[in-house]
Coordinates of C-alpha atoms and ligand atoms in Angstrom, one line a residue:
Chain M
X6 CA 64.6 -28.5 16.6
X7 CA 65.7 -31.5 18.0
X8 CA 67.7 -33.5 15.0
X9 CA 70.0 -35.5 17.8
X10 CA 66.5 -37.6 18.6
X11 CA 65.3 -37.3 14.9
X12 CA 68.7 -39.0 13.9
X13 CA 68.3 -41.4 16.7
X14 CA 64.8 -42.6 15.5
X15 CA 66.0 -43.4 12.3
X16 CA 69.8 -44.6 13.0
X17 CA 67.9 -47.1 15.5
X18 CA 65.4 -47.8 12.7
X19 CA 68.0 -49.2 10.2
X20 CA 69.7 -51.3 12.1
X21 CA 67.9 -52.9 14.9
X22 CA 64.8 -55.4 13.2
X23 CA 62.5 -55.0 16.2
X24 CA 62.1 -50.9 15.5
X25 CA 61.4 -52.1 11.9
X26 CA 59.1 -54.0 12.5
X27 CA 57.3 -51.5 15.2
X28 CA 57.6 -49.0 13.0
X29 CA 55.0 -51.3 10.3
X30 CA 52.9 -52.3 14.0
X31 CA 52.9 -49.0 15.7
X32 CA 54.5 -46.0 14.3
X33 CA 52.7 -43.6 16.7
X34 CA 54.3 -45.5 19.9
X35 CA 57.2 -45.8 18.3
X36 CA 57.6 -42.1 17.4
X37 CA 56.3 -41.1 21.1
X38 CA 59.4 -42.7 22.3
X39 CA 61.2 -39.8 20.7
X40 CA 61.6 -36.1 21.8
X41 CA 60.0 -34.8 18.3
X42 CA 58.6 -31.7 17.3
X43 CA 55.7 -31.9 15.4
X44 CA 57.3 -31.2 12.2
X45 CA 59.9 -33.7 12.8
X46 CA 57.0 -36.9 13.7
X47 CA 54.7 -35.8 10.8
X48 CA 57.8 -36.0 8.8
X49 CA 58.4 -39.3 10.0
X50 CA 54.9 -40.2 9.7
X51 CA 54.6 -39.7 6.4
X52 CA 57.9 -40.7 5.3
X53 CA 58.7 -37.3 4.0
X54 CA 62.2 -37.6 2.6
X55 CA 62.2 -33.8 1.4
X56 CA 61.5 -32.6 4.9
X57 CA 63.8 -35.0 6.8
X58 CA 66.5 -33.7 4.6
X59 CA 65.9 -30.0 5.5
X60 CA 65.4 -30.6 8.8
X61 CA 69.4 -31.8 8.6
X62 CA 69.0 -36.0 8.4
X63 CA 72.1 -37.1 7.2
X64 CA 71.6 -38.5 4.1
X65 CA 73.9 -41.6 5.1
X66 CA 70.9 -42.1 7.6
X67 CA 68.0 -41.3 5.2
X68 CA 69.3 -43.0 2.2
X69 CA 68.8 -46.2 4.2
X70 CA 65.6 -45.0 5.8
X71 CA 64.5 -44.4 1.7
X72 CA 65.8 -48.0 1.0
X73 CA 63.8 -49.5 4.0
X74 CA 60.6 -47.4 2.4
X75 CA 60.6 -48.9 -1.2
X76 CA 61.9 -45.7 -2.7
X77 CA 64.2 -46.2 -5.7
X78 CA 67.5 -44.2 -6.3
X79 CA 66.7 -41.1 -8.1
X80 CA 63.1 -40.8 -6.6
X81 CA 65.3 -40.4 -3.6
X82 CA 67.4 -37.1 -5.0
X83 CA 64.4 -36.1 -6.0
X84 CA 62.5 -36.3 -2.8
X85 CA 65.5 -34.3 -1.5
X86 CA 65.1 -31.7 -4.6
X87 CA 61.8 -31.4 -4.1
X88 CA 62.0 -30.5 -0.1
X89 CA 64.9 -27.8 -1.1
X90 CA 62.2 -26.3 -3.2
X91 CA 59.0 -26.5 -1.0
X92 CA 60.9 -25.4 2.5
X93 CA 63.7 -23.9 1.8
X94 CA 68.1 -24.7 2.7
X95 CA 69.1 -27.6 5.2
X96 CA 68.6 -25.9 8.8
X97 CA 70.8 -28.1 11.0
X98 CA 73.6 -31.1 10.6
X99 CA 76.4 -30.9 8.3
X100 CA 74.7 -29.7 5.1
X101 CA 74.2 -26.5 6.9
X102 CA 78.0 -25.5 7.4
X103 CA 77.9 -24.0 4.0
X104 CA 74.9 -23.7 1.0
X105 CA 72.1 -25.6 2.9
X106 CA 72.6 -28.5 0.3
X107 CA 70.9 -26.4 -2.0
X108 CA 73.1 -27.6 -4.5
X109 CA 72.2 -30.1 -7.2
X110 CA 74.2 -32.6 -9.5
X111 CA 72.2 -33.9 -12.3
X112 CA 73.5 -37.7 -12.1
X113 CA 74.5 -39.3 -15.3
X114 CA 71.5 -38.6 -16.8
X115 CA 70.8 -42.5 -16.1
X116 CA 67.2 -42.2 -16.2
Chain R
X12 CA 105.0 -61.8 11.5
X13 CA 104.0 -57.9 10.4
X14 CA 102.6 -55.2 7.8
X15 CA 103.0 -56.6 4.7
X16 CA 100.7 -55.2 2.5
X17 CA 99.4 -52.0 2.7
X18 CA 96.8 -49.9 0.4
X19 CA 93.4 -47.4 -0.5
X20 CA 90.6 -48.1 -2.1
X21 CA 87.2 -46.4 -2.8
X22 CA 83.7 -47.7 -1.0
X23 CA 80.2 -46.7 -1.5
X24 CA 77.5 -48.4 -2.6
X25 CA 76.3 -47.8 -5.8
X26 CA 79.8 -49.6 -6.7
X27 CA 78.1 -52.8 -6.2
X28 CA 74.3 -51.4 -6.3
X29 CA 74.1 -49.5 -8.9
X30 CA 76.4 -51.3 -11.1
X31 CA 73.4 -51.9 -13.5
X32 CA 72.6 -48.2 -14.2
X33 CA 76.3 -47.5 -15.4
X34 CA 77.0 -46.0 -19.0
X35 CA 80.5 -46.4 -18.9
X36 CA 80.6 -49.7 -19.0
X37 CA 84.0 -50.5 -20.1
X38 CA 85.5 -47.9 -17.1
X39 CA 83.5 -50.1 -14.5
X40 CA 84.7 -52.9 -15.7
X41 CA 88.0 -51.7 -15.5
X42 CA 87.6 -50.5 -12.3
X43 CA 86.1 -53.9 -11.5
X44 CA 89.5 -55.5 -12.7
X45 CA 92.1 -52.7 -10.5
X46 CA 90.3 -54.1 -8.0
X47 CA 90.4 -57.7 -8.6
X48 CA 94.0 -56.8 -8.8
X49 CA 94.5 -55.2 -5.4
X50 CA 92.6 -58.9 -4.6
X51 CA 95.7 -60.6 -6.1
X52 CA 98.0 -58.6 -4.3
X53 CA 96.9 -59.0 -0.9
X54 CA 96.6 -62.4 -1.6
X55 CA 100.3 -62.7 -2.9
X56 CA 101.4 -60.7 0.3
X57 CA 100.6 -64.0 2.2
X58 CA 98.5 -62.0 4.7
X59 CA 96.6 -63.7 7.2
X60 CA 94.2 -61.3 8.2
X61 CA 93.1 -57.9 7.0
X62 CA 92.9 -54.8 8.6
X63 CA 90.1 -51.9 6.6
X64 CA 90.1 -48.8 7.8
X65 CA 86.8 -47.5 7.8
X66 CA 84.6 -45.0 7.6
X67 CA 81.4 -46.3 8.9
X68 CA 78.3 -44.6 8.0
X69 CA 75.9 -44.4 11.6
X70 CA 75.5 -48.5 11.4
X71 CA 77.2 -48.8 14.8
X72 CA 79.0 -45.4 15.9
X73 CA 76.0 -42.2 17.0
X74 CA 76.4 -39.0 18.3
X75 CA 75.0 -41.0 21.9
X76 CA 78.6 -42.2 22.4
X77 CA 80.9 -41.3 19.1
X78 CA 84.4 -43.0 19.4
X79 CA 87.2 -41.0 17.3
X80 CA 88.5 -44.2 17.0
X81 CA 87.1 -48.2 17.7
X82 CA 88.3 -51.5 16.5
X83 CA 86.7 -54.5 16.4
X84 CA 88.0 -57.7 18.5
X85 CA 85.4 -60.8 17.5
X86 CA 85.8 -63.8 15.9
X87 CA 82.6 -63.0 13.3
X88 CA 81.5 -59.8 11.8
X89 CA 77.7 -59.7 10.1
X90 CA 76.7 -57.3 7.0
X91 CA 75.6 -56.0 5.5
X92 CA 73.7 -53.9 7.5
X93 CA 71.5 -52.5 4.5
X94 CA 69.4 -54.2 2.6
X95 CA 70.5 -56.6 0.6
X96 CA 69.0 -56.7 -2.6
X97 CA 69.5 -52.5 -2.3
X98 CA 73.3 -53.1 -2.0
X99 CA 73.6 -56.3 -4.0
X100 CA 75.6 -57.9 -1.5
X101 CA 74.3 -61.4 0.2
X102 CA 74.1 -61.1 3.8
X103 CA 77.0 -63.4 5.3
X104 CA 79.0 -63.9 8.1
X105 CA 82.8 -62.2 8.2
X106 CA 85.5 -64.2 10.2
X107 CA 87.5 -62.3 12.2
X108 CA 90.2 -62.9 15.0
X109 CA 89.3 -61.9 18.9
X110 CA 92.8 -62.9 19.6
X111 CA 94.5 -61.0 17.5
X112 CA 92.4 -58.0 17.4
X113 CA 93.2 -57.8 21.1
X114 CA 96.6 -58.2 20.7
X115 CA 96.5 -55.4 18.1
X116 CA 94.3 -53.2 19.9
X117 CA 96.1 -53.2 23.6
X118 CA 99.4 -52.5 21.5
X119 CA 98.0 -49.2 19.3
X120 CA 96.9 -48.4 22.8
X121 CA 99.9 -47.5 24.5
X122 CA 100.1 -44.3 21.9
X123 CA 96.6 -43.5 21.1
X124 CA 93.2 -44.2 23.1
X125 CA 91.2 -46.2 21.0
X126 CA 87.9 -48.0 21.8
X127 CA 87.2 -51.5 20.9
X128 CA 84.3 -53.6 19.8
X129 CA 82.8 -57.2 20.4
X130 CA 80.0 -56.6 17.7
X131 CA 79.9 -54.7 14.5
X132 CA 77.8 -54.7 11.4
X133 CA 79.6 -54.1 8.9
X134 CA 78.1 -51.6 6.4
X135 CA 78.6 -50.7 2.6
X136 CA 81.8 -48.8 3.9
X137 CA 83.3 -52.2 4.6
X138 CA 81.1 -55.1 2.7
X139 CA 82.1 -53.2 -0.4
X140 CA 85.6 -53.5 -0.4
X141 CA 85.4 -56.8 1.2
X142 CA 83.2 -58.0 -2.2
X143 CA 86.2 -57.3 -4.0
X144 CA 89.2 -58.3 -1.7
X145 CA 87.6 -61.1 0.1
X146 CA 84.8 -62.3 -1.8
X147 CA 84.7 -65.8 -0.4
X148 CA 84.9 -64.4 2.8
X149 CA 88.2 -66.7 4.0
X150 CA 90.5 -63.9 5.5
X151 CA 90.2 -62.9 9.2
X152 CA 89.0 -59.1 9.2
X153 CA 89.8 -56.6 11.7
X154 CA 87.5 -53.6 11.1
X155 CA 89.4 -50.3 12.9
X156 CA 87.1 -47.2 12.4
X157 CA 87.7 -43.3 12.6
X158 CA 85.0 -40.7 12.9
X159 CA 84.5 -39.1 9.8
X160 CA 80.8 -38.5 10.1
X161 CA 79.6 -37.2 12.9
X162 CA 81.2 -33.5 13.8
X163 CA 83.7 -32.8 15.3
X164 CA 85.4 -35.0 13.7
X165 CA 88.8 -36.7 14.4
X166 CA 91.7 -34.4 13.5
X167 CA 93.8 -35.7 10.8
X168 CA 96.4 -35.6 12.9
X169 CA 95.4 -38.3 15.3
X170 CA 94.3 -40.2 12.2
X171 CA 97.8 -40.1 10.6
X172 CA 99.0 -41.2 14.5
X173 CA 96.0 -44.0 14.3
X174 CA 98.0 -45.3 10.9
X175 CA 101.6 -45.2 13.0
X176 CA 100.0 -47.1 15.8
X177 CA 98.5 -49.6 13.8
X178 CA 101.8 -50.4 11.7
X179 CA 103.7 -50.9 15.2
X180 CA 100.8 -52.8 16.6
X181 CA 100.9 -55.3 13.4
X182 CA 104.6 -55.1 13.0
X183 CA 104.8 -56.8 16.8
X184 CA 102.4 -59.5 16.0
X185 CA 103.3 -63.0 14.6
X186 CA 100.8 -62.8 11.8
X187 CA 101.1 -61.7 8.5
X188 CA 99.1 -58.5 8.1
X189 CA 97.3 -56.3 5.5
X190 CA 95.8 -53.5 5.8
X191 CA 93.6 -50.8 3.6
X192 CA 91.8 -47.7 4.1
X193 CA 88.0 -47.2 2.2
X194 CA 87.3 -44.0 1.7
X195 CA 86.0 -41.6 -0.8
X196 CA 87.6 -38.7 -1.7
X197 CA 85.3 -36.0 -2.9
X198 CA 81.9 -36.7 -3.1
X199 CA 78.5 -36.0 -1.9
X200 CA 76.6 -39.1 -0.8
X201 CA 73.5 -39.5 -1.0
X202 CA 72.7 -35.8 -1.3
X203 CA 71.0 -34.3 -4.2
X204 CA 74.6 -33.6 -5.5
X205 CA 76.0 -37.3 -5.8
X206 CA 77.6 -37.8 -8.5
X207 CA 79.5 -34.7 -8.2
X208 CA 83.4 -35.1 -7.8
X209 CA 86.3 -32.6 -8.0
X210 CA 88.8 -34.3 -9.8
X211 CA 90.9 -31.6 -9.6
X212 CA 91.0 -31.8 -6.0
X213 CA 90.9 -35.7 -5.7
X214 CA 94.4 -35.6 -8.0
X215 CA 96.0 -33.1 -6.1
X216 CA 95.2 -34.9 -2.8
X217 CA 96.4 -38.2 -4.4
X218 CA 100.0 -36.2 -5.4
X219 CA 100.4 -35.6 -1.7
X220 CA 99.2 -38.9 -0.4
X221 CA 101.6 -40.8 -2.7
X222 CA 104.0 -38.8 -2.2
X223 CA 103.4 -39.5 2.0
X224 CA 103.9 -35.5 2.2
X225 CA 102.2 -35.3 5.8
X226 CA 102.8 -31.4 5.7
X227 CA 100.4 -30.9 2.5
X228 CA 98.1 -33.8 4.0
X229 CA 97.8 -31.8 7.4
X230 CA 96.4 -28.8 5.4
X231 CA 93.3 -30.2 4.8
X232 CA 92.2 -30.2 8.6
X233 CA 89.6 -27.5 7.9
X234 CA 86.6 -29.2 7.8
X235 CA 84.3 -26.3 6.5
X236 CA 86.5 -25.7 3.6
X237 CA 87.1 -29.6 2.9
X238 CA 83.2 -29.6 2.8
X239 CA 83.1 -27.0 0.1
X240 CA 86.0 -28.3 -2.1
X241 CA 84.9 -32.1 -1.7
X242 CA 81.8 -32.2 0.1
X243 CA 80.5 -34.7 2.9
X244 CA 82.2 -37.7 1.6
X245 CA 86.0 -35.3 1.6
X246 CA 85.8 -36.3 5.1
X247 CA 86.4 -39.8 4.6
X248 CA 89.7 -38.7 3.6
X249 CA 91.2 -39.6 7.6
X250 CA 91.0 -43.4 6.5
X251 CA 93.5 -42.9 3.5
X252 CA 95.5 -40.8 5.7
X253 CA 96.0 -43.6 8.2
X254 CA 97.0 -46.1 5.8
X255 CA 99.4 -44.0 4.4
X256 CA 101.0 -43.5 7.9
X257 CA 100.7 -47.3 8.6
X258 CA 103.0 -48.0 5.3
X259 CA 105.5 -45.6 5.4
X260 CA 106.5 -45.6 1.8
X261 CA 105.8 -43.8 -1.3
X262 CA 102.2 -44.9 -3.0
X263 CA 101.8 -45.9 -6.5
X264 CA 98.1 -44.8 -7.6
X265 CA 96.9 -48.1 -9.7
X266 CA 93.6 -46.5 -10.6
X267 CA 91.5 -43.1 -10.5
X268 CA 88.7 -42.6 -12.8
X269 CA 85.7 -39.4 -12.3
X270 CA 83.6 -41.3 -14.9
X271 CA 81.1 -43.0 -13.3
X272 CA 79.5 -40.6 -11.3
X273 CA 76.5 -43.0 -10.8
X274 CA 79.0 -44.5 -8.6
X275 CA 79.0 -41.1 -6.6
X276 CA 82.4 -41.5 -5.9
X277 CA 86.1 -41.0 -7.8
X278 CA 87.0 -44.3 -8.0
X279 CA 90.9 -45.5 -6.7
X280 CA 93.2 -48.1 -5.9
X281 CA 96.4 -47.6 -4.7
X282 CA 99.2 -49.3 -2.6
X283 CA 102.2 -47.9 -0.6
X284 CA 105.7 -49.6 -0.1
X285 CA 106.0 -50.7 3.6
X286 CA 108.8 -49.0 4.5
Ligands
FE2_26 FE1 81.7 -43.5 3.0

């Protein structure tokens, strides 16, 4: 569990335009640059939004990273859904101090 | 010259983003309009710059080097950092003032340590409210930020004693000054529960916060139950804290609505007398 360098690849990702557009040339350099497990850069290689929440990604971090990926709004909670579901309550970061963000709001009904 | 406006208001950024996917059309727009009116008022005030107290979302400030507190001192600010078309908000250039940011920042020094900032990219957390106060971007900004992300946090305390320092810091400068804290109150961004609020615990905190009763305020330094009352987003809470410290006098909530959850936050405007 390393979600300090997980965090870092994707806080680095959303702001600086040179990791963006490595991450399109070379994901696989750009991930080795990282201390990842192999859960953590297979969720990054395949921009698994269900497992980077689980693993603990902050969602103010991975609701960007799901912006820079194409992903519209509620295919994003439901990415997030969806990981609950398939591996279980948030393990690390702040969605683990209580419930392991197992929690969900239906919103608005807007779809 | 010194404080002379002071207020809260509510960031995040479906406000501007998802303003399409609203039902509740008429309570946006009327949210829209509080706003706009908060705009007016600053604008009466006569204030030169702007102080926003923010709450900055992992666009600058990591866990690699996370200040409690930072303010920015440069004479241009960029955001937003997210994408544009995503937030609805046109990538621009902020002014700000180098000058007086330093002025302001060596004088909230002398009572709390504070770290400063040349750059900044300004997220939703500030580019929201700013699309609202300062849409033609023509007022110096001074961003001032407190932790409220990344555990541990700052202790509301030392974010009330952040507010204090500011208000002596402006009220020794020649300038005219306002200031507001962003924030949310409860709310769970961008987690599978946004769109969740406890209104019940947003009013009572808004009873205590107008009412600048510090001792109440204080007793929502327990992080792990703020989290279960109001979620992630309850810590933002520190940035109306600080304003209210900064003013001094009682608030007068202009606007709080729970009804447009797509916004995933309680919506609010308020202002405080400078006293
Ligand atoms: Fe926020």
């Amino acid at each position: 569990m390393s979600l300090y360098q997980l965090q870092k690849f994707l806080y680095v990702l959303n702001r600086e335009p040179a990791a963006q557009r490595r991450y399109r040339d070379d994901l696989d350099g750009l991930i080795a640059d990282y201390e990842l497990t192999d859960e953590e850069a297979r969720a990054l290689r395949d921009g698994d939004i269900g497992l980077l929440y689980v693993l603990g990604v902050n969602g103010q971090i991975l609701m960007h990273y799901a912006a820079f990926l194409g992903i519209a709004w509620f295919d994003y909670l439901d990415f997030m859904r969806e990981g609950i579901e398939r591996h279980g309550p948030v393990r690390a970061g702040v969605y683990a101090m209580t419930g392991g963000g197992a929690s969900f709001t239906e919103e608005e009904g807007a779809r | 010259m010194s404080l002379v406006y002071a207020g809260v208001l509510s960031h995040a950024p479906g406000i501007t983003g998802r303003a399409d996917l609203v039902k509740n059309v008429a309570r946006r727009d009327e949210f829209y309009r509080m706003l706009d009116h908060q705009r007016e008022e600053i604008e009466a005030s006569g204030a030169e710059a702007l102080v926003v107290i923010a709450a900055e979302h992992f666009a600058n400030f990591f866990m690699n080097n996370m200040p409690a507190f930072c303010i920015g001192m440069s004479d241009a600010y960029e955001g937003p950092i997210e994408d544009p078309g995503w937030l609805k908000i046109a990538r621009t250039r902020v002014p700000g003032n180098a000058d007086l940011s330093k002025r302001v920042i060596t004088a909230v020094m002398q009572t709390v340590d504070c770290a400063y900032a040349e750059e900044w990219k300004f997220d939703h957390g500030i580019m929201v409210p700013l699309h609202f106060l300062t849409p033609r971007y023509d007022m110096a900004v001074i961003p001032a930020n407190i932790n409220c992300q990344g555990p541990p946090l700052t202790p509301l305390a030392r974010a009330w004693a952040f507010g204090e320092a500011l208000r002596r810091a402006c009220d020794a400068q020649p300038e005219k000054i306002a200031l507001v804290g962003t924030g949310g109150i409860s709310h769970w961004p961008a987690t599978p529960d946004s769109g969740k609020i406890n209104e019940a615990w947003d009013r009572e905190f808004l009873d205590h916060l107008m009412a600048q009763d510090r001792d109440a305020l204080m007793r929502y330094d327990d992080d792990v139950q703020t989290y279960r009352d109001a979620g992630q987003g309850g810590f933002e809470i520190r940035t109306y804290l600080a304003a209210a410290a900064a003013a001094g006098g009682p608030g007068e909530l202009q606007y709080y609505t729970a009804e447009l959850p797509i916004f995933a936050v309680g919506c609010t405007v308020a202002r405080f007398a400078i006293d």
